[in-house]
Amino acid sequence: MRAEPAPARYGIFGDIHGNLEALNAVLESMQSEGVTHYACVGDIVGYGANPVECVEKVRALDCKVVLGNHDAGVVGRTDVRFFNSAARAAIEWSMEVVDGTSATFLSALPYVARAERFTLVHATLGNPEHWTYIFSPFEAESFFRYQEDPVCFVGHTHTPCCFSTDRLHAFTRAQRVSLKPGAKYIVNVGSVGQPRDGNPLASYAIYDLADDSVRFVRVPYDIPAAQKKIIEAGLPHILAIRLERGK
Ligand code: ZN
């Protein structure tokens, strides 16, 4: 008799933004949480000082990864005029350092990917190349009809939260969400490298197929080290300052 393989436990993460200290802390945390599979919602680069190192770490995981707007900006797949000045400065700086296999990897990323029972997209389904932000249940509502899987994991706002077609739980920032059969969910996993919900700790989510639950995890990392690299690279100081604020 062959034993059934244990259900997968996915570590889902994104908006790393060249922050290697945060990415290393998140990968360590996932290991200690017993994560068996990985998936990435994009924006590996931009803002932070280690874009190449972060791309190489994610590439080595050999997991599903989708394209983020900063990834697209760095490899010339989206117009950089739409970014604010600090973001654009970091993208232009990253364009100089990301080349070879890292650039090829980013250039080939899809907008949407599907894995076991879930979909990944950086911003939204329907029109992923428009980089629309979903902040409210009202904004989330129009995108559920494009979603074929029970769960769609997203990033982009850097704010961990969960939207659902289940009217009683249309929006939650609870730390753990039990998925109800028949309902659809859009789960924002927050940001590894530049959280914006007022909490500076790195953010990711664990999707546990054993009990169909999503859990948000926050991880401390060496913020001063990441800040120092940003300053030394000559990137806008605000990109260093905001890391300690989580805003
Ligand atoms: Zn981002």
Short mmCIF file of C-alpha atoms and ligand atoms in Angstrom, two decimals, residues 15 17 43 70 122 156 158, ligand 1:
data_model
loop_
_atom_site.label_atom_id
_atom_site.label_comp_id
_atom_site.label_asym_id
_atom_site.label_seq_id
_atom_site.Cartn_x
_atom_site.Cartn_y
_atom_site.Cartn_z
CA ASP A 15 6.27 42.64 -3.12
CA HIS A 17 11.12 44.88 -3.76
CA ASP A 43 7.29 42.71 -7.61
CA HIS A 70 7.90 47.11 -10.88
CA HIS A 122 -0.11 40.77 -8.92
CA HIS A 156 0.26 45.28 -5.11
CA HIS A 158 1.25 45.94 0.32
ZN ZN B 1 4.75 46.44 -4.91
#
